CSV table of C-alpha atoms and ligand atoms in Angstrom, one decimal:
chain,number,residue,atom,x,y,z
W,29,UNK,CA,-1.5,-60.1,11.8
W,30,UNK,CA,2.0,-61.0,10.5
W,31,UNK,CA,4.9,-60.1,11.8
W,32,UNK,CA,6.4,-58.1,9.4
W,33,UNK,CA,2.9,-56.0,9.3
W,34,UNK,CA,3.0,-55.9,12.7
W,35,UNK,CA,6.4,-54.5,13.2
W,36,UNK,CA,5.0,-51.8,11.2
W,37,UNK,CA,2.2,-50.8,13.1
W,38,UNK,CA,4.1,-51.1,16.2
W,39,UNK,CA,7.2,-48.6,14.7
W,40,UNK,CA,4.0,-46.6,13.6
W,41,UNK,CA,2.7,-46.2,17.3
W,42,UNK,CA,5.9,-45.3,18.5
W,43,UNK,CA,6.2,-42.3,16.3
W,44,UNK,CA,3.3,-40.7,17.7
W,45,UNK,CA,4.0,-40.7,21.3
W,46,UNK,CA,4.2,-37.1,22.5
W,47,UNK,CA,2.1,-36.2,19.4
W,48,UNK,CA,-0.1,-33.0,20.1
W,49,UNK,CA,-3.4,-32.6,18.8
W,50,UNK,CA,-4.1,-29.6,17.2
W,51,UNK,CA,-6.7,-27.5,19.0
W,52,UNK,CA,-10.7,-28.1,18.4
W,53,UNK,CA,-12.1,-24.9,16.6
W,54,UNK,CA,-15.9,-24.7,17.7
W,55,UNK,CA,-16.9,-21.5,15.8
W,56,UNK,CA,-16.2,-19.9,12.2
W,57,UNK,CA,-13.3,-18.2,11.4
W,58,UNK,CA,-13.3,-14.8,12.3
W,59,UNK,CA,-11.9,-12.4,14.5
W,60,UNK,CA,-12.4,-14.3,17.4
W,61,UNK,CA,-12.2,-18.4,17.3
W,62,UNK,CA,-14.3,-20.3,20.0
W,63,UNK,CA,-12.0,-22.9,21.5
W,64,UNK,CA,-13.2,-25.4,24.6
W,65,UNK,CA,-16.1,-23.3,24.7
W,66,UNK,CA,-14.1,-19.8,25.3
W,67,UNK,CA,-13.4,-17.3,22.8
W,68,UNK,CA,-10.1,-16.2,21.4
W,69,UNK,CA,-8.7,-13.8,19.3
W,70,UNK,CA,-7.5,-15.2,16.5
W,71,UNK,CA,-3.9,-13.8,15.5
W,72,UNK,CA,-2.6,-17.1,13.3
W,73,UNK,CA,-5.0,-17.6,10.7
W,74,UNK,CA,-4.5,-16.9,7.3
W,75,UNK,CA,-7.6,-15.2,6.6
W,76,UNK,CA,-6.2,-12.2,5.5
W,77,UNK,CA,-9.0,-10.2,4.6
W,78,UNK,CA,-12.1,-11.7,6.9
W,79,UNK,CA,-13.5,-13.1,3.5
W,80,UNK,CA,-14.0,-16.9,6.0
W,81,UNK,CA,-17.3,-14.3,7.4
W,82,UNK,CA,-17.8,-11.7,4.6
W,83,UNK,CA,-21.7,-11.6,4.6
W,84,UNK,CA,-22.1,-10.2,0.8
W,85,UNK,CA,-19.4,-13.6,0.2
W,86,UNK,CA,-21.7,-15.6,2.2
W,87,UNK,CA,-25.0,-14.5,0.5
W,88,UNK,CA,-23.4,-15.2,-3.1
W,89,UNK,CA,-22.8,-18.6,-1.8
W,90,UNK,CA,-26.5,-19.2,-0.3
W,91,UNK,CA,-27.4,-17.9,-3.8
W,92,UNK,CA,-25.7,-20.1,-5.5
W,93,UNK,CA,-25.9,-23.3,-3.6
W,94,UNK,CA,-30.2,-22.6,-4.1
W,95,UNK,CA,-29.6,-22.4,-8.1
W,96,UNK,CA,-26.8,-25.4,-8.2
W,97,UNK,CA,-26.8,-27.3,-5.2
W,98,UNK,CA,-23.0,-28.7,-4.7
W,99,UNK,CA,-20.9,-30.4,-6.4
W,100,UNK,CA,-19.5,-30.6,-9.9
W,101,UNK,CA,-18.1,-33.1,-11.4
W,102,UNK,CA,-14.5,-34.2,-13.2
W,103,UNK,CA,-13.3,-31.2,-15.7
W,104,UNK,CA,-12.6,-33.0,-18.7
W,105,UNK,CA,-16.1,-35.2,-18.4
W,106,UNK,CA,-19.1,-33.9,-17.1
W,107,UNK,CA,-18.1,-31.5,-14.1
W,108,UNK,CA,-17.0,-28.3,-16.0
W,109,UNK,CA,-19.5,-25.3,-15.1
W,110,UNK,CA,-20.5,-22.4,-15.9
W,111,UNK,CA,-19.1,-21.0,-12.7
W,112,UNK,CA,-15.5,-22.3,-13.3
W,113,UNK,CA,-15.2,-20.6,-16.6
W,114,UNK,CA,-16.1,-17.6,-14.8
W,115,UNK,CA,-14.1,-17.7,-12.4
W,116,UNK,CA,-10.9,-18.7,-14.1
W,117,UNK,CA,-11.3,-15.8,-16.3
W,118,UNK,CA,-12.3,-13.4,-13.5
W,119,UNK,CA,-8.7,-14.8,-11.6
W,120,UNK,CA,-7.0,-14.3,-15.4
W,121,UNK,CA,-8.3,-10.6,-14.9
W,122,UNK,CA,-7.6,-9.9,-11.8
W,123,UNK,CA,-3.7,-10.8,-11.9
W,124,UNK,CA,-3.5,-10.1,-15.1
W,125,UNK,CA,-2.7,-12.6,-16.8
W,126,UNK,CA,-4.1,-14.3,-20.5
W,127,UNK,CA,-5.5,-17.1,-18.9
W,128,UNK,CA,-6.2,-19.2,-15.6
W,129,UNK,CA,-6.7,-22.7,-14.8
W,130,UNK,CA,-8.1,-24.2,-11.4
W,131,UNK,CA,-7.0,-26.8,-9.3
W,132,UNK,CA,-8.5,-28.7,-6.3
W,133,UNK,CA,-5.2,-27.1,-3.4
W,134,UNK,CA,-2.3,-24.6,-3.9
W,135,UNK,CA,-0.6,-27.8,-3.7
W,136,UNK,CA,-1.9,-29.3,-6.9
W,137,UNK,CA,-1.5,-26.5,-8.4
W,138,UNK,CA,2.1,-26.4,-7.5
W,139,UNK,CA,2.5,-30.1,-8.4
W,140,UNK,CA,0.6,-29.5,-12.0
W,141,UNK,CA,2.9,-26.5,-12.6
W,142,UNK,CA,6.0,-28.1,-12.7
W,143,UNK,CA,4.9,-32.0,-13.6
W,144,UNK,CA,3.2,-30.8,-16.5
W,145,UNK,CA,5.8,-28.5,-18.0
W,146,UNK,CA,9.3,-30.0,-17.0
W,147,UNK,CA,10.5,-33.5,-17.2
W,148,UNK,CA,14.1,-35.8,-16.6
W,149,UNK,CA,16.1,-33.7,-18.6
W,150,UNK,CA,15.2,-30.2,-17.6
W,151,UNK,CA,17.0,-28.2,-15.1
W,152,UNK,CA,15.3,-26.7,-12.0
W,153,UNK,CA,16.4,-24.3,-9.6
W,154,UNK,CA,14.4,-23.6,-6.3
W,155,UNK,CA,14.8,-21.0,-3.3
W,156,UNK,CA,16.2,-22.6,0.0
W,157,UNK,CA,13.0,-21.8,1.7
W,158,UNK,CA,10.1,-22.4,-0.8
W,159,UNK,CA,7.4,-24.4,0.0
W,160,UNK,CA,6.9,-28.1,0.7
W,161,UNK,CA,4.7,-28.6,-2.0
W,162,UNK,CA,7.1,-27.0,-4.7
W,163,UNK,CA,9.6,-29.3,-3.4
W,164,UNK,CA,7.2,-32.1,-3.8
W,165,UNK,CA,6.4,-31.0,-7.6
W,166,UNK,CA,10.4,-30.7,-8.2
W,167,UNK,CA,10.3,-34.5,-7.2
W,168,UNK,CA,7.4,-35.5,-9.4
W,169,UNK,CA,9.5,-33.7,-12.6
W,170,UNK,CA,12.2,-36.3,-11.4
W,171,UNK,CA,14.5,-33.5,-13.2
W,172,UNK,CA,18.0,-35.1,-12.8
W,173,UNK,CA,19.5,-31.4,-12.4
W,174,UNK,CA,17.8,-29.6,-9.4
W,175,UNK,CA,19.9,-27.1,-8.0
W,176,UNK,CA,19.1,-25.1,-4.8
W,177,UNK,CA,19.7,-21.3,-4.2
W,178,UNK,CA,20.8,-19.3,-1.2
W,179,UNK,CA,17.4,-18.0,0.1
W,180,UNK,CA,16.8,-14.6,-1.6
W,181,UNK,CA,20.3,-14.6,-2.7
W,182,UNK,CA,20.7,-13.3,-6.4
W,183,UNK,CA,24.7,-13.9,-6.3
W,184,UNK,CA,23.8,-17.4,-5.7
W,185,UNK,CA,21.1,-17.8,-8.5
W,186,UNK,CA,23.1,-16.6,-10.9
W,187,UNK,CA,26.5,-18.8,-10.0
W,188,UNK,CA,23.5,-21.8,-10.3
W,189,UNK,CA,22.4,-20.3,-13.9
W,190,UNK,CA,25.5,-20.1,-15.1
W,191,UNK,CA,26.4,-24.2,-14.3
W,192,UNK,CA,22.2,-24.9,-15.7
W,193,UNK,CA,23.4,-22.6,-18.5
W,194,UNK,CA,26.5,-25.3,-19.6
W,195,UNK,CA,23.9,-28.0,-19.1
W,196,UNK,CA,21.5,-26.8,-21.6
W,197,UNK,CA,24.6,-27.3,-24.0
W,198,UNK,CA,23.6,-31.0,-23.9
W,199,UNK,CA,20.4,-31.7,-25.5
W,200,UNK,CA,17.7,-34.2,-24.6
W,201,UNK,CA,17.2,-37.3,-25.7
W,202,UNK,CA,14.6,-36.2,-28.9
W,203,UNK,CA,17.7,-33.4,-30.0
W,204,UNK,CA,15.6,-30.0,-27.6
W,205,UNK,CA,17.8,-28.1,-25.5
W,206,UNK,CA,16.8,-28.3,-22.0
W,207,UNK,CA,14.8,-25.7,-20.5
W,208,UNK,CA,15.5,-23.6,-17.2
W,209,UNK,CA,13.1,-23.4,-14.4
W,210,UNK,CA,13.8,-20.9,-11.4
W,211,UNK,CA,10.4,-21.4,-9.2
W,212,UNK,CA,10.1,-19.2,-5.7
W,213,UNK,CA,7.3,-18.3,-3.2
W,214,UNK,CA,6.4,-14.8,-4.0
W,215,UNK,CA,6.4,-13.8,-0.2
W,216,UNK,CA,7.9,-16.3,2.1
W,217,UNK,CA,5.3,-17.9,4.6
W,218,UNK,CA,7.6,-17.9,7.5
W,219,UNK,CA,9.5,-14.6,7.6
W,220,UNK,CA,6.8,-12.8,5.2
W,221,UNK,CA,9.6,-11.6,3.1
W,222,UNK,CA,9.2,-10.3,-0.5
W,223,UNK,CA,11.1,-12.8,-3.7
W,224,UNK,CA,13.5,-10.5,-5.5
W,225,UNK,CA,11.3,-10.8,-8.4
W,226,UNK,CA,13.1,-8.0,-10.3
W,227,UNK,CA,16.1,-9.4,-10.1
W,228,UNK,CA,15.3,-13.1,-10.6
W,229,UNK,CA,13.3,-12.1,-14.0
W,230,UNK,CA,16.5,-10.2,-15.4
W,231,UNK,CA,18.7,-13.3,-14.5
W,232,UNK,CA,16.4,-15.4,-16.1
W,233,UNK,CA,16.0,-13.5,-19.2
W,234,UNK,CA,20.0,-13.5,-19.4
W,235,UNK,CA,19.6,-17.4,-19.7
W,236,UNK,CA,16.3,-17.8,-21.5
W,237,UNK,CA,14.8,-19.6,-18.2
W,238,UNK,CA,11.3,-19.9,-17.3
W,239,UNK,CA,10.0,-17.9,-13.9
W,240,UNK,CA,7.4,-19.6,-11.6
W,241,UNK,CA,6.1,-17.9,-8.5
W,242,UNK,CA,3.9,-19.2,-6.2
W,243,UNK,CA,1.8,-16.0,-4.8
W,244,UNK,CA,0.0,-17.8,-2.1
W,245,UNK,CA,0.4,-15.6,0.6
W,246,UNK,CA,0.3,-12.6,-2.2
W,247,UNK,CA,-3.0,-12.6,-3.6
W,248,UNK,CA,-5.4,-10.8,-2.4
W,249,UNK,CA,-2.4,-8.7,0.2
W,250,UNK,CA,0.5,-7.4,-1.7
W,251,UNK,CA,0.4,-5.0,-5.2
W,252,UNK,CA,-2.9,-3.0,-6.3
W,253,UNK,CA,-6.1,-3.8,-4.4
W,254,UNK,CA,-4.6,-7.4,-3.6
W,255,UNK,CA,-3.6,-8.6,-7.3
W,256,UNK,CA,-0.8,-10.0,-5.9
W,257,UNK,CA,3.7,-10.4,-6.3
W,258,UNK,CA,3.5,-9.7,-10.0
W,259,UNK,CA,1.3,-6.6,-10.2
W,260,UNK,CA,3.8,-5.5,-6.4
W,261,UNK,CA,6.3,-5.3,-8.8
W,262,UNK,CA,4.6,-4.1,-12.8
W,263,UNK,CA,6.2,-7.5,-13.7
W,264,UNK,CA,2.8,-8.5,-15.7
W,265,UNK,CA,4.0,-11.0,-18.8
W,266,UNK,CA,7.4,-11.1,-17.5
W,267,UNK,CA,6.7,-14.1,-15.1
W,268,UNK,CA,5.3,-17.3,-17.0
W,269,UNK,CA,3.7,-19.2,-14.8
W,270,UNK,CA,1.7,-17.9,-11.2
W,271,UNK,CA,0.6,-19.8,-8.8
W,272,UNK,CA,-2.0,-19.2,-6.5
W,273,UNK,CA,-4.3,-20.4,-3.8
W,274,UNK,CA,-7.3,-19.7,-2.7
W,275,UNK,CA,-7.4,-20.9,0.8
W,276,UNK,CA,-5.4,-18.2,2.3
W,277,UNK,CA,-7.3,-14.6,1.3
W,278,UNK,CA,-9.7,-15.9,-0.3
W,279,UNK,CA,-11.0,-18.0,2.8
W,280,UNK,CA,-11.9,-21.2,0.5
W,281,UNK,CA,-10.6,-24.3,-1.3
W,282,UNK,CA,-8.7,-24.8,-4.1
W,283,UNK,CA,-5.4,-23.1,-6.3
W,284,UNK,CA,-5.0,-22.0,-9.9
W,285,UNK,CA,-2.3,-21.3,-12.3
W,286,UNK,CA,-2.2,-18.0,-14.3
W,287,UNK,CA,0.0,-17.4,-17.4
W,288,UNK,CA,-0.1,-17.5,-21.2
W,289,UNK,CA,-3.0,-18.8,-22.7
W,290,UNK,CA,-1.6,-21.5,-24.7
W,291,UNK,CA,0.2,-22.7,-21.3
W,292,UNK,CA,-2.8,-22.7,-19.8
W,293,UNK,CA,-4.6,-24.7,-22.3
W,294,UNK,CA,-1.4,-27.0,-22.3
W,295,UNK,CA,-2.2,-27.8,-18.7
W,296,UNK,CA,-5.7,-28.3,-19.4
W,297,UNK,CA,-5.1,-30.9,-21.8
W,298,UNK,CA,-2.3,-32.6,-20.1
W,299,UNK,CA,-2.0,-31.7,-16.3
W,300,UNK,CA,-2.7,-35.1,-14.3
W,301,UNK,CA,-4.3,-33.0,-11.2
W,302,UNK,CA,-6.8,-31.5,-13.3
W,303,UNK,CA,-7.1,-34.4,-15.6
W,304,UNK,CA,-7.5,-37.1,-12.1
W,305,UNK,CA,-8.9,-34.8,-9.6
W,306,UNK,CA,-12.2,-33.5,-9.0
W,307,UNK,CA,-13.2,-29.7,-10.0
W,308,UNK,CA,-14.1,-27.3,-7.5
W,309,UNK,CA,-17.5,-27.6,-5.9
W,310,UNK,CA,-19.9,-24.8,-6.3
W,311,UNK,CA,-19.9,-23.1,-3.0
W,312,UNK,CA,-15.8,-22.7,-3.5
W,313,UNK,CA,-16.2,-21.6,-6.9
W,314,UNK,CA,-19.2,-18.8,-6.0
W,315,UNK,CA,-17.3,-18.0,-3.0
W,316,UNK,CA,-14.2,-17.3,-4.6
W,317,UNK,CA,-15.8,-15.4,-7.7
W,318,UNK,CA,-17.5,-13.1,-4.8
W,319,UNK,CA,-14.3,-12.4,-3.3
W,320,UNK,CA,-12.5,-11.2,-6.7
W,321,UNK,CA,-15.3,-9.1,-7.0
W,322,UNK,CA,-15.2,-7.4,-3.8
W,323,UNK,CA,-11.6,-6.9,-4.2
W,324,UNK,CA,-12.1,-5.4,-7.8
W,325,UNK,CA,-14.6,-2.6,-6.6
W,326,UNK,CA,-12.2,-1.6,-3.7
W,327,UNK,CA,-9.3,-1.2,-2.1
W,328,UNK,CA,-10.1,-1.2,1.2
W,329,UNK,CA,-10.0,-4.6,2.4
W,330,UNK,CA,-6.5,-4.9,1.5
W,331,UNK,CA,-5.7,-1.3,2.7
W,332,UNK,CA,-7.4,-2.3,6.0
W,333,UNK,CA,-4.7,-5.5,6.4
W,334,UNK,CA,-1.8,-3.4,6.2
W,335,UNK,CA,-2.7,-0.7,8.1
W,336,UNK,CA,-3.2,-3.5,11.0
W,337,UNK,CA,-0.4,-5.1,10.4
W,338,UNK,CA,2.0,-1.7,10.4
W,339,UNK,CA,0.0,-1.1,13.8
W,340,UNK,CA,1.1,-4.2,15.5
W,341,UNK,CA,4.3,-4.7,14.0
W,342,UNK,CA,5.3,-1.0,15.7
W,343,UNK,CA,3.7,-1.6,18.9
W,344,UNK,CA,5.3,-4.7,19.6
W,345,UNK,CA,8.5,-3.5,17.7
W,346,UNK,CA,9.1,-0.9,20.7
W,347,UNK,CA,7.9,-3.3,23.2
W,348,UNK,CA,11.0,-4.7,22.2
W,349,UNK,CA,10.1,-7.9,20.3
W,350,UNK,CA,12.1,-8.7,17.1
W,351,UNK,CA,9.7,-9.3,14.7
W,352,UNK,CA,12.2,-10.2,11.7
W,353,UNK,CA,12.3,-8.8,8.6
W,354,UNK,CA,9.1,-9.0,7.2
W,355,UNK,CA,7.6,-6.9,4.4
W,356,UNK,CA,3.8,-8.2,4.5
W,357,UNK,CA,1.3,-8.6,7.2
W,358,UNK,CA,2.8,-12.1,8.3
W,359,UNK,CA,4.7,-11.1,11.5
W,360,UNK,CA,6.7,-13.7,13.0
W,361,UNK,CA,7.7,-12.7,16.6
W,362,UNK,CA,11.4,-14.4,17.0
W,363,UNK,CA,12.3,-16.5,19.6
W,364,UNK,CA,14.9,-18.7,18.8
W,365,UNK,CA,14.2,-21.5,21.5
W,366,UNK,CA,12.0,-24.6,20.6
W,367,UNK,CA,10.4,-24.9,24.0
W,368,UNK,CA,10.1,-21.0,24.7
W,369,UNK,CA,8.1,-20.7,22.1
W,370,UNK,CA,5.7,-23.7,22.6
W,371,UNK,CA,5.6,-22.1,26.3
W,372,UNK,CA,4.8,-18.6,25.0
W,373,UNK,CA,1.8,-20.2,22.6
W,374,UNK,CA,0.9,-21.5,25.6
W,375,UNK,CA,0.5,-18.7,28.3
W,376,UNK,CA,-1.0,-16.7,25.4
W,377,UNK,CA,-3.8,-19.0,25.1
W,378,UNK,CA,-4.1,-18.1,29.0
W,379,UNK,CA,-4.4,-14.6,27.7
W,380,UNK,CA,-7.1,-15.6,25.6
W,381,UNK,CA,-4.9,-15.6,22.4
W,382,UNK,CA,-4.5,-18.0,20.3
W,383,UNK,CA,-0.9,-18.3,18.5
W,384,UNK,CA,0.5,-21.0,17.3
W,385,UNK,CA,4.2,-21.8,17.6
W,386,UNK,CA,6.1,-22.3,14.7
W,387,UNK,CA,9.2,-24.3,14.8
W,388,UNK,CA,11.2,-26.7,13.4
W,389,UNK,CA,10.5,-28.5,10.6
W,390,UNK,CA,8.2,-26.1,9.7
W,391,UNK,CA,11.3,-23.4,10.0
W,392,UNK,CA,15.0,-24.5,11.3
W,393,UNK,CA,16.5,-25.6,14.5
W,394,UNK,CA,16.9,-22.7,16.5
W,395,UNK,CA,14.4,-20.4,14.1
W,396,UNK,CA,11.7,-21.0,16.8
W,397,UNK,CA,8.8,-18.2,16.4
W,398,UNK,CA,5.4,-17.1,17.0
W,399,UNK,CA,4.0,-16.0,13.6
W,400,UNK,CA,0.9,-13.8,13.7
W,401,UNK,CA,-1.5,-12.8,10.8
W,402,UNK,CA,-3.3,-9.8,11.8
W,403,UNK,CA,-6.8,-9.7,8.9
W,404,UNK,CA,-8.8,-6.9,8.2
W,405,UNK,CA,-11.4,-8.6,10.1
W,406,UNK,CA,-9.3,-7.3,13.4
W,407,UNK,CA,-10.3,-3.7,15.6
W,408,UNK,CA,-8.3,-2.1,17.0
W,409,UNK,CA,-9.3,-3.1,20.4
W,410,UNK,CA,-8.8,-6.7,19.1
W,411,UNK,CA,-5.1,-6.1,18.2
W,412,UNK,CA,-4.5,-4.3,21.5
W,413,UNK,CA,-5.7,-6.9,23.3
W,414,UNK,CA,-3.3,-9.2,21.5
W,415,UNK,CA,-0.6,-6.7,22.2
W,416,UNK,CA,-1.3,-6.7,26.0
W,417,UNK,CA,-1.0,-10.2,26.3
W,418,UNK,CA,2.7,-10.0,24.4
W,419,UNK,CA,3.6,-7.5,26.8
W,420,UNK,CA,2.6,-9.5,29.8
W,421,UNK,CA,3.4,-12.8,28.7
W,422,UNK,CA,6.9,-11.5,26.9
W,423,UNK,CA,7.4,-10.1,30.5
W,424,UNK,CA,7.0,-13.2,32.5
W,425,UNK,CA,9.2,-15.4,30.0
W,426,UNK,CA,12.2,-12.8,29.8
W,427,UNK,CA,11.5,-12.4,26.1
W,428,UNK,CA,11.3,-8.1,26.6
W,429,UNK,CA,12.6,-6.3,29.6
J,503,PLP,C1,-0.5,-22.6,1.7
J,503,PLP,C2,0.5,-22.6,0.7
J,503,PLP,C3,0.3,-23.6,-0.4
J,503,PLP,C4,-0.7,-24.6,-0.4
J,503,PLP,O1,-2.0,-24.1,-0.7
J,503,PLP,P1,-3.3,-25.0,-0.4
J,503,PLP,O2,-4.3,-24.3,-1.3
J,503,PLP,O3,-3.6,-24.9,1.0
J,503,PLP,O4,-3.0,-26.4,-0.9
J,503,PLP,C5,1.2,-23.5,-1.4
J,503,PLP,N1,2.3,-22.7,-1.4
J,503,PLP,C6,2.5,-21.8,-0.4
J,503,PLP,C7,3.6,-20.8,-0.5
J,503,PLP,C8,1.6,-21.7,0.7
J,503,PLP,O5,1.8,-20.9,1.6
């Protein structure tokens, strides 16, 4: 090897010393995880609603794995099925939107979103704390003028849309005036806090700027039976482009975008990621189409998630824990300290638990947390289980009195 390449590998090795290996899941995701051959309860997946086990979500995939075996193929050539068709106009529906459009991730999504739409001389303007893969997409614009907002923070957003607002005085290169993005999560993976979606879509329409929300931790929790940020808030038509996943509720693989029809069939024609990427296989696609459906004949799912989530945000509220300011089911416990929190994963997996810590990149220095999703897959013997443990293990570590 030369020495240059070398070098590389060496500084490459380096890097991961101390690098931990994420833990060996040995069963499906449910409830309960098995782990080195012992079973946990699972409190930090983001299987909101148990869909990862549903047996009427399994049997539709069975069903339709017989009748179409498993893969697809490339959209725009010889992959698009009947099933995709369905299912974008079954997500379409269900948000209530004109049109959807699926991509392989969230992340794609996210990336075709803003790639497709914006370009050098448009003007973006993202939420301190959105996601890394709407960061990613504000790159891939290369938009000159990005401008970042105070999380949440509507004095902010509109001191930024005041300055984009001067900017769009300046037109592009072929004579268009610039146009305004403001992009957010919908709820905040971290903290589970809500976007100010109200607010943001009256600033926006002040300045003619486009909304984007990415609803990934939204669908299929927050508004009517699940449907998500937009229907939370009866903002339907009043934000132009949704993102979603369906990894997180919907216990699959892949995102979409929901708007306007002609967006959408701009993004069919032009959006790289669908264009370059491979369409959704069929057990995704039937699995996912399944799920809408189960959600579309009832409620209770979705009402199942919250009223577990209220249950174990109280009970460990009065143990004394400080579970932030969430308004969904994520429910971060706070901890502050780097190591105590690595430490309190830890003892909980004695506990039989399993919690991952979250700190920083992932949130900042000194932000240090244990973030639990409770699903609607949980008893309530499983969540009091998980609150035992907290009590015990919050005990040992000084954490609660
Ligand atoms: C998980 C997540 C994504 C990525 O979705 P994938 O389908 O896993 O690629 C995007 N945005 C947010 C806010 C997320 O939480």
């Amino acid at each position: 090897m030369n020495a240059t390449k070398s070098a590389l590998y060496k500084k490459l090795e380096d890097s991961l010393v101390g690098a931990v290996s994420p833990r060996l899941i040995e069963s499906g995701q449910g409830a309960y995880l098995t782990i080195a051959s012992r079973e946990m309860l699972n409190m930090c997946s983001s299987h909101y609603l148990g869909f990862a086990q549903d047996d009427r979500i399994k049997k539709a995939v069975h069903e339709a794995i017989e009748k179409y075996g498993i893969g697809t193929g490339y959209r725009t050539l010889a992959g698009t099925h009947v099933l995709h068709i369905e299912l974008e106009t079954a997500l379409a529906r269900f948000k209530g939107a004109e049109a959807a459009i699926l991509l392989s991730s969230g992340y794609m999504a996210n990336l075709a979103a803003i790639q497709t739409l914006f370009g050098k001389e448009d003007i973006i303007i993202s939420d301190a704390l959105n996601h890394a893969s709407i960061i990613d997409a504000v790159r891939l614009s290369q938009a000159k003028n990005k401008f970042i907002y105070k999380h949440a923070d509507m004095g902010d957003l509109a001191e930024q849309l005041k300055l984009a607002g001067e900017l769009t005085k300046i037109p592009k290169v072929n004579g268009e005036a610039p146009q305004i993005l403001i992009v957010t999560d919908g709820v905040f993976s971290m903290d589970g806090d809500l976007a100010p979606l109200p607010e943001i879509v009256e600033l926006a329409e002040e300045y003619g700027a486009l909304v984007m929300v990415d609803d990934a931790h939204g669908e299929g929790v927050v508004g009517r039976g699940g449907r998500g940020i937009v229907d939370h808030f009866g903002l339907h038509g009043k934000v132009d482009i949704e993102v979603g996943t369906l990894s997180k509720a919907f216990s699959a693989q892949g995102g979409f975008i929901a708007g306007k029809k002609t967006l959408i069939d701009f993004y069919k024609k032009n959006a790289r990621q669908f264009l370059f990427s491979i369409a959704l296989t069929i057990p995704d696609t039937a699995a996912v189409l399944e799920g809408v459906k189960i959600l579309e004949e009832s409620a209770e799912p979705v009402e199942k998630l919250w009223e577990n989530a209220k249950y174990l945000r109280e009970k460990l509220s009065a143990l004394g824990f400080d579970c932030g300011n969430s308004e969904s089911p994520i429910t971060p416990v706070m901890l502050g300290d780097e190591d105590k929190s690595v430490m309190m994963s830890a003892k909980l997996f004695e506990e039989g638990v399993f919690a991952t810590p979250i700190k920083f990149p992932m949130v900042p220095k000194g932000a240090a947390r244990i973030r639990l999703i409770p699903s609607a897959a949980h008893s309530r013997v499983d969540l009091d289980l998980a609150i035992s443990a907290f009590k015990k293990v919050g005990k040992e570590l000084g954490v609660i009195a």
